[in-house]
mmCIF file of C-alpha atoms in Angstrom:
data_model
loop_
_atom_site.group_PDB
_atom_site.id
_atom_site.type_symbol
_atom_site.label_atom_id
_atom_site.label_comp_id
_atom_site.label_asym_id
_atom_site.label_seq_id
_atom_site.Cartn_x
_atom_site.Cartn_y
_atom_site.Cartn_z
ATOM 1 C CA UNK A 1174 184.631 -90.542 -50.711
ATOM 2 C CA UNK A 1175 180.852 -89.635 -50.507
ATOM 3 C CA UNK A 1176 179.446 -90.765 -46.731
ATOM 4 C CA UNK A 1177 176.376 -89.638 -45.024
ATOM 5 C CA UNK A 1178 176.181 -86.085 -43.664
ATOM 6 C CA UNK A 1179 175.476 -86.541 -40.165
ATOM 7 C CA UNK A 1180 176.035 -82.511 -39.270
ATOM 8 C CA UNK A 1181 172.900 -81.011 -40.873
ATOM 9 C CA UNK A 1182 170.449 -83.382 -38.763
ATOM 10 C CA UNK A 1183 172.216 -82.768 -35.283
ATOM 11 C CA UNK A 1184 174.069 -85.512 -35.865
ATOM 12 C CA UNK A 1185 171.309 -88.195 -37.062
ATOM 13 C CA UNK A 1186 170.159 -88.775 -41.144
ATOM 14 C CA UNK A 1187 167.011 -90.062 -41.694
ATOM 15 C CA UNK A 1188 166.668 -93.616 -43.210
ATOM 16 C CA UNK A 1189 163.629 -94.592 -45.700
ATOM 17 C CA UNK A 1190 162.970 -98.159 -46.261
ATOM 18 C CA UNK A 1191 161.963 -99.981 -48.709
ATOM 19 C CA UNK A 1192 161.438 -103.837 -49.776
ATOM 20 C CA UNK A 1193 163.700 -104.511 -52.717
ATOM 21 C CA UNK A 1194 161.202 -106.648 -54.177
ATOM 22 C CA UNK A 1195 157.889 -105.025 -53.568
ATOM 23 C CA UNK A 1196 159.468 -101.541 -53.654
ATOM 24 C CA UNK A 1197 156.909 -100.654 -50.768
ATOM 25 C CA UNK A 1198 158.271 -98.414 -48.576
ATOM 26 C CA UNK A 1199 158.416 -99.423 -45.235
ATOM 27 C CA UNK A 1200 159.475 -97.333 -42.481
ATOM 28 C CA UNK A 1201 161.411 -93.948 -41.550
ATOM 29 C CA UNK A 1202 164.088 -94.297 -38.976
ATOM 30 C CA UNK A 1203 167.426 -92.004 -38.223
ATOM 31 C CA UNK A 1204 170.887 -92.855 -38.048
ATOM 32 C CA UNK A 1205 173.759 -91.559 -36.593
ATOM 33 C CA UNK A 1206 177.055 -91.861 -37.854
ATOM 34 C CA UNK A 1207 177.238 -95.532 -35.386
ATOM 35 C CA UNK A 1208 174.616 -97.168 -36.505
ATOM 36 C CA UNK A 1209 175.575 -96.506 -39.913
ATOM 37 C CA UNK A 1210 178.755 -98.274 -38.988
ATOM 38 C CA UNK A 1211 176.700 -101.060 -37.577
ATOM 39 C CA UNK A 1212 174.487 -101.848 -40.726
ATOM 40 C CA UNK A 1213 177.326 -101.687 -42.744
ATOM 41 C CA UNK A 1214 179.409 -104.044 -40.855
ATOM 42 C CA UNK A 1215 175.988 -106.279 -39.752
ATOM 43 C CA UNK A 1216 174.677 -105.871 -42.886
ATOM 44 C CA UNK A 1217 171.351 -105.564 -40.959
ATOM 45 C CA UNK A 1218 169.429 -102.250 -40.563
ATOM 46 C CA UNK A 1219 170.554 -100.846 -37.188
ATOM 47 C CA UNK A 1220 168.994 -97.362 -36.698
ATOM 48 C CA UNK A 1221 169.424 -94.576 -33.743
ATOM 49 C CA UNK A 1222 166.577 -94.475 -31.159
ATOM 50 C CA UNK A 1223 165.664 -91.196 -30.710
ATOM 51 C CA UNK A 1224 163.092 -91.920 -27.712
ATOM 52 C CA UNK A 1225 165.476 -94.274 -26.065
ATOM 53 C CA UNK A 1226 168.522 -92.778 -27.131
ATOM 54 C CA UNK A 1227 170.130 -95.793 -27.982
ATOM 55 C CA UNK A 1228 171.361 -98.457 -30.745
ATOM 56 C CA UNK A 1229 168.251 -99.478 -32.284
ATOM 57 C CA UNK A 1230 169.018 -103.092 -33.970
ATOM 58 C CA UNK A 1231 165.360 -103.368 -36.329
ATOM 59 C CA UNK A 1232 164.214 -106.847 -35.232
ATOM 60 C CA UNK A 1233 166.197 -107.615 -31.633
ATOM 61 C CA UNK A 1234 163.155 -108.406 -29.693
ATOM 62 C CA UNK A 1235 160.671 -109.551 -32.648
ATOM 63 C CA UNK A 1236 162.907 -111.037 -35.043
ATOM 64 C CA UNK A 1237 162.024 -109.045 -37.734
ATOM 65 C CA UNK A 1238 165.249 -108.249 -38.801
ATOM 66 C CA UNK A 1239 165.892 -105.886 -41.846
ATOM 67 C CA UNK A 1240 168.490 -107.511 -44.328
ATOM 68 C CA UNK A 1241 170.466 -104.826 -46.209
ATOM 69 C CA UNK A 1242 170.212 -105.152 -50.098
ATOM 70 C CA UNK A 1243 171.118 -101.779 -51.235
ATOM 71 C CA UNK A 1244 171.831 -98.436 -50.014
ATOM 72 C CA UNK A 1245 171.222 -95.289 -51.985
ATOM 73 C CA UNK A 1246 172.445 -91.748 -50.762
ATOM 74 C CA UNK A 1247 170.086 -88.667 -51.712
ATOM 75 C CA UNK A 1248 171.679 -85.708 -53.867
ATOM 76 C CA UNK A 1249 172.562 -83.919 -50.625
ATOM 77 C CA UNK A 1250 174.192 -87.211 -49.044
ATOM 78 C CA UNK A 1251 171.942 -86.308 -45.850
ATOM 79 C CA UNK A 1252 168.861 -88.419 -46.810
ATOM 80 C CA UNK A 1253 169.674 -92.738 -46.798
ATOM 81 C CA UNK A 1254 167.736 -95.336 -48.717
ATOM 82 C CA UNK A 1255 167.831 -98.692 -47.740
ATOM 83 C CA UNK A 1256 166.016 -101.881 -49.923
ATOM 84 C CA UNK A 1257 165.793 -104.576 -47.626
ATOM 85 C CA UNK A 1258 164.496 -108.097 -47.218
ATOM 86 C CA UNK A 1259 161.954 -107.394 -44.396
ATOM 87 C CA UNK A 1260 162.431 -110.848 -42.432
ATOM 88 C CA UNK A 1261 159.006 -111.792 -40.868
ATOM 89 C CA UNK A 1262 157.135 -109.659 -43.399
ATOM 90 C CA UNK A 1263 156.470 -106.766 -41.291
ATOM 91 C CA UNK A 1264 158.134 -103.292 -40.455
ATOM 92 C CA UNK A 1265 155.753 -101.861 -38.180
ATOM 93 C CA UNK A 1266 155.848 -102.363 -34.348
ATOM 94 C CA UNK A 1267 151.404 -102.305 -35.012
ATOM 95 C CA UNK A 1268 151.698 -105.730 -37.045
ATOM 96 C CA UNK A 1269 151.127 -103.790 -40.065
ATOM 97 C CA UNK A 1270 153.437 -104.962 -42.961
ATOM 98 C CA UNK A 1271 154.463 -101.063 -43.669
ATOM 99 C CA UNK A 1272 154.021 -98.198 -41.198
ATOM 100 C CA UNK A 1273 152.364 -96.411 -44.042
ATOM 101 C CA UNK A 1274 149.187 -98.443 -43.770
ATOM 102 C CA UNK A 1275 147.046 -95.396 -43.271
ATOM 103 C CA UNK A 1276 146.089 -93.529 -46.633
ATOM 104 C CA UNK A 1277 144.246 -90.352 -46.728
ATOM 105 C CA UNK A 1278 140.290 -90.648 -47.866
ATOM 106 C CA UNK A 1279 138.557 -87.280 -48.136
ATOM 107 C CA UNK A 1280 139.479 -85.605 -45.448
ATOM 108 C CA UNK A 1281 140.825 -88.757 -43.306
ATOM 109 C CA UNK A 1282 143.393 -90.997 -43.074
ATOM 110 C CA UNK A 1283 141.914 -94.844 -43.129
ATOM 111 C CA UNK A 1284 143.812 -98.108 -42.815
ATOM 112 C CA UNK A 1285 144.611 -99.884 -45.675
ATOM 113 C CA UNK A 1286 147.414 -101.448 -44.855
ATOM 114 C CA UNK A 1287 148.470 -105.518 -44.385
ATOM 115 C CA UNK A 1288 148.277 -106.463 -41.173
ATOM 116 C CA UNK A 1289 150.984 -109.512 -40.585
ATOM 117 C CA UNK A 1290 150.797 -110.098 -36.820
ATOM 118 C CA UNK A 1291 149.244 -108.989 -33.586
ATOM 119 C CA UNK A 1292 152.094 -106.829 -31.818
ATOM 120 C CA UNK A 1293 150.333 -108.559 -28.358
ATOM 121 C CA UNK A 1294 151.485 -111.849 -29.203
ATOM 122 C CA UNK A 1295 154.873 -110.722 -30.131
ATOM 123 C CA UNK A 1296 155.715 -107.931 -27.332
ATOM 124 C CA UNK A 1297 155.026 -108.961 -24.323
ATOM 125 C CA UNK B 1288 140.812 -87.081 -37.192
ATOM 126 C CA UNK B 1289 144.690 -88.438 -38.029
ATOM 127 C CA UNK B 1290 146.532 -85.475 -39.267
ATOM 128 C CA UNK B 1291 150.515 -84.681 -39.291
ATOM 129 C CA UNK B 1292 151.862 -84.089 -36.077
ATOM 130 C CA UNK B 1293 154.177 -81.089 -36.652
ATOM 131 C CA UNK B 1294 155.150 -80.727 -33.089
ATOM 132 C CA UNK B 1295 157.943 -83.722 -32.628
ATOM 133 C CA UNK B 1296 160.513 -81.936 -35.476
ATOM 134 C CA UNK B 1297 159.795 -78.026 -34.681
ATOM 135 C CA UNK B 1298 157.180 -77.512 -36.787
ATOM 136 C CA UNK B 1299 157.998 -80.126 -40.006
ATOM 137 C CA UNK B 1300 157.657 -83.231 -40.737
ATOM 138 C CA UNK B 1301 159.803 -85.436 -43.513
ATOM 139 C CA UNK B 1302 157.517 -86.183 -46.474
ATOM 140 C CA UNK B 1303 158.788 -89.250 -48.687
ATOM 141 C CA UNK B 1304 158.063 -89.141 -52.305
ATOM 142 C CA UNK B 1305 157.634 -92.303 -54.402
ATOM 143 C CA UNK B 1306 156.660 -92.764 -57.826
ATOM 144 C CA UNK B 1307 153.205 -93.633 -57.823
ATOM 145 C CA UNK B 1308 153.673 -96.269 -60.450
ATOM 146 C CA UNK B 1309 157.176 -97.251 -60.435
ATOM 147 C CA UNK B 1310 157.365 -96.644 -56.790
ATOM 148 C CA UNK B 1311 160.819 -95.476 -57.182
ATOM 149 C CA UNK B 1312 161.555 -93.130 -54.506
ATOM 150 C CA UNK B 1313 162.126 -90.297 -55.941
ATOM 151 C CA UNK B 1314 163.572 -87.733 -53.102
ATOM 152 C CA UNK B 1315 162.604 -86.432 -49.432
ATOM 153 C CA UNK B 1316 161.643 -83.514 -48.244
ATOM 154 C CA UNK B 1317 159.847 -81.133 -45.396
ATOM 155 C CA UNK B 1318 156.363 -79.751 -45.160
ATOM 156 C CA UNK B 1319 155.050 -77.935 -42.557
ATOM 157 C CA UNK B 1320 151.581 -76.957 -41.610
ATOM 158 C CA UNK B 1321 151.199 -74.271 -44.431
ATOM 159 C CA UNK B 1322 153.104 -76.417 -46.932
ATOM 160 C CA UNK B 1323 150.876 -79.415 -46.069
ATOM 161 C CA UNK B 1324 147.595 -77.798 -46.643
ATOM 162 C CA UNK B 1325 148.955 -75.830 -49.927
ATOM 163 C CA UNK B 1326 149.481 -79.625 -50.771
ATOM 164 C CA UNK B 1327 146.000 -80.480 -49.917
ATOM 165 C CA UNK B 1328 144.147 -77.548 -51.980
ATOM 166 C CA UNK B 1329 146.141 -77.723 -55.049
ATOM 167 C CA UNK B 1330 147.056 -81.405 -54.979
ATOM 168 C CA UNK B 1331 151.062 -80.406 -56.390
ATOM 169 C CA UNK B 1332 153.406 -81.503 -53.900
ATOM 170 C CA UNK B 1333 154.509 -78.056 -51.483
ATOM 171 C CA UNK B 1334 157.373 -78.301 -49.193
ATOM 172 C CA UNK B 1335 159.205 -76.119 -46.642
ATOM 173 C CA UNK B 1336 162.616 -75.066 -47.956
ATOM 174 C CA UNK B 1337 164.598 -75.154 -44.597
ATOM 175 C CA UNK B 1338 167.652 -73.489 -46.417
ATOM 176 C CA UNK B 1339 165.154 -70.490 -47.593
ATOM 177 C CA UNK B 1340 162.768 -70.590 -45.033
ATOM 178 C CA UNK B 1341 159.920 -70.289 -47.207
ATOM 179 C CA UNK B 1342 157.201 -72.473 -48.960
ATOM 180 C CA UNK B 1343 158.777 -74.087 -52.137
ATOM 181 C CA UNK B 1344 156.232 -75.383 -54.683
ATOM 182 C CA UNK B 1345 158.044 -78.236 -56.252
ATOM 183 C CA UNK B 1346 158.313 -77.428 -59.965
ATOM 184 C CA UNK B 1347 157.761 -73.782 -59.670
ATOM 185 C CA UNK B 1348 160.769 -73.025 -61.496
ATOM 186 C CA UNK B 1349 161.353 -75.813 -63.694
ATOM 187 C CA UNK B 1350 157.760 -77.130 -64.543
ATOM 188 C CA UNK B 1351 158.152 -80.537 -63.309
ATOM 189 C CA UNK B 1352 155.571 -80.057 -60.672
ATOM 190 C CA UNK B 1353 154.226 -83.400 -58.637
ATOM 191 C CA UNK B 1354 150.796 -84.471 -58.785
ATOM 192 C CA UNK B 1355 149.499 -86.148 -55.767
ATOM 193 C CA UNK B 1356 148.140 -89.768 -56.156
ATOM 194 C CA UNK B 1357 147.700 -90.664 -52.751
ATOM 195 C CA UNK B 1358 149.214 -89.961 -49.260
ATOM 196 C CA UNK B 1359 149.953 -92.258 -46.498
ATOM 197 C CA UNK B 1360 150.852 -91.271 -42.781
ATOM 198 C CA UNK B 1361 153.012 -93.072 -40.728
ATOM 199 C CA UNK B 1362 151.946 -95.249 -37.302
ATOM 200 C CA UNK B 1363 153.468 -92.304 -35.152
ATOM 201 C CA UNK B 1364 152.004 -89.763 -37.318
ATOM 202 C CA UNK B 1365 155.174 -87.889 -37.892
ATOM 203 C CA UNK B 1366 156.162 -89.055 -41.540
ATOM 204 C CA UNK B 1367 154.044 -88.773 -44.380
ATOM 205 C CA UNK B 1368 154.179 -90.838 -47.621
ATOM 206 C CA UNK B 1369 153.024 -89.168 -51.372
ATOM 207 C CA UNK B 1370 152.733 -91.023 -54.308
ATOM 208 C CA UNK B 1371 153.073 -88.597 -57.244
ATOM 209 C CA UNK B 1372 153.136 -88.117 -61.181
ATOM 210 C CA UNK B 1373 156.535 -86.487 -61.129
ATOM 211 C CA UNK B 1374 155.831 -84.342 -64.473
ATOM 212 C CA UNK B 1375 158.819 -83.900 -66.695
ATOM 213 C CA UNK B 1376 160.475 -87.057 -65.464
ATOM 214 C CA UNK B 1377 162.767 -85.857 -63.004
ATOM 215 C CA UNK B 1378 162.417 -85.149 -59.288
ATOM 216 C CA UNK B 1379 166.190 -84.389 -58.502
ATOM 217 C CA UNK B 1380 167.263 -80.792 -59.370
ATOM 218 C CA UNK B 1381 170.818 -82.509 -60.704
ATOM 219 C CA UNK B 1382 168.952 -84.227 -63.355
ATOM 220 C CA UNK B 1383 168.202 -87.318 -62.391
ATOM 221 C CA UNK B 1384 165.084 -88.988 -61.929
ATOM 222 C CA UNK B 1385 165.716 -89.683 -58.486
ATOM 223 C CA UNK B 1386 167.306 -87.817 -55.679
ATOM 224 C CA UNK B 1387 169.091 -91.082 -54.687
ATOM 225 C CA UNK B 1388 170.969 -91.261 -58.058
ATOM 226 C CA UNK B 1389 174.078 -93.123 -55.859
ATOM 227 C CA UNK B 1390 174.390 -96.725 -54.790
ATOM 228 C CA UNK B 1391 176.628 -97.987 -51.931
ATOM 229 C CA UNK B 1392 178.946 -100.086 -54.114
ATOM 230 C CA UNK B 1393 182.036 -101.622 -52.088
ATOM 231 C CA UNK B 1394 183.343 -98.863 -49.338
ATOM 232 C CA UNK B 1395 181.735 -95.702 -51.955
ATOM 233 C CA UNK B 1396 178.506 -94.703 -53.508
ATOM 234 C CA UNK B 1397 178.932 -94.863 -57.392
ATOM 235 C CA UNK B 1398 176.227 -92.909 -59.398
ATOM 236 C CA UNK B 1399 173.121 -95.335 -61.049
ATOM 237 C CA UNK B 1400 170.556 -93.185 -61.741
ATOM 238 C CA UNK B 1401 169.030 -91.850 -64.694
ATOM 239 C CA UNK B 1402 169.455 -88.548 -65.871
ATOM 240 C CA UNK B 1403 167.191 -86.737 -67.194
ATOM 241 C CA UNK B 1404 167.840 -82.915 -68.177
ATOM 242 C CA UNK B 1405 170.928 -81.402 -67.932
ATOM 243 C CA UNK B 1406 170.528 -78.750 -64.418
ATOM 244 C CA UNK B 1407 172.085 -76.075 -66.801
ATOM 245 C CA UNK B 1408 169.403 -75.913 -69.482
ATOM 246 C CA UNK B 1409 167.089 -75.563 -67.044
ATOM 247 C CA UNK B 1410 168.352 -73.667 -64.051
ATOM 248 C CA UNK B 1411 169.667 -69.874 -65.552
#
């Protein structure tokens, strides 16, 4: 049975997202072999905090929950893909639909992003 | 300026690849400092092989080099987006179009990919 290799990454893979419909990718998070157990039983994107070294359920305190559509595993089976329904419409913890919302211009990175919601209404 | 912050992962940070117009992602993988600017001056896409510790010029062997589009950076600075041409049609170095060739389908990841070129025709 192929499973993610959590031994190359000290124990943590990490986890690209992407909406299944816009195919916009998202976010990058890391798992550990729990929270992979968690999204697969919750069927909702449950990643490893690597700041707060803890469970990381994506959406606890905003709502923004990440439903799990599909998962792909990389050729090396230590890189995850995850298409989700991004509940809310946003990712990113800065109200920006994807944490990619900065693109490089010349020699800078500029925003170009969506932004859904101001993160100082929502985390207070 | 925004730049890549290479100092949270010793020295690397992940780089996600998408298909600039499909935006299929096509695989992940590491850049650091040197790898990032060789990116910048030539525009192909120039990782950091971890397993042989040296820069790896995607396509250098097999042709199908990736020609930056446009490159996004994450809200903590520490994961960078490229959107590519992947030349020759195939990112994954098993042939397939994509790295993440396998879909979670009931307890097992089953392959769904495309393949493009056979690894042994290419790889001697």
């Amino acid at each position: 049975m192929i499973e993610p290799d959590f031994s190359k990454g000290n124990g943590l893979v990490p986890a690209i997202v992407q909406d299944i419909e816009t195919k916009e990718v998202l976010m990058m998070a890391y798992m550990n072999r729990q929270s992979w157990e968690a999204t697969l039983k919750t069927g909702k994107a449950t990643y490893w905090s690597r700041s707060r070294k803890q469970l990381w359920l994506k959406g606890e305190s905003s709502g923004r929950f990440q439903l799990i559509k599909d998962i792909f595993i990389d050729c090396d089976n230590d890189v995850i893909l995850l298409q989700v329904e991004q509940l809310g419409g946003a990712a990113c913890h800065t109200g920006y639909r994807s944490c990619f919302y900065r693109k490089l211009s010349g020699k800078d990175f500029v925003e170009v992003g969506e932004k859904i919601f101001s993160p100082e209404d929502v985390y207070k």
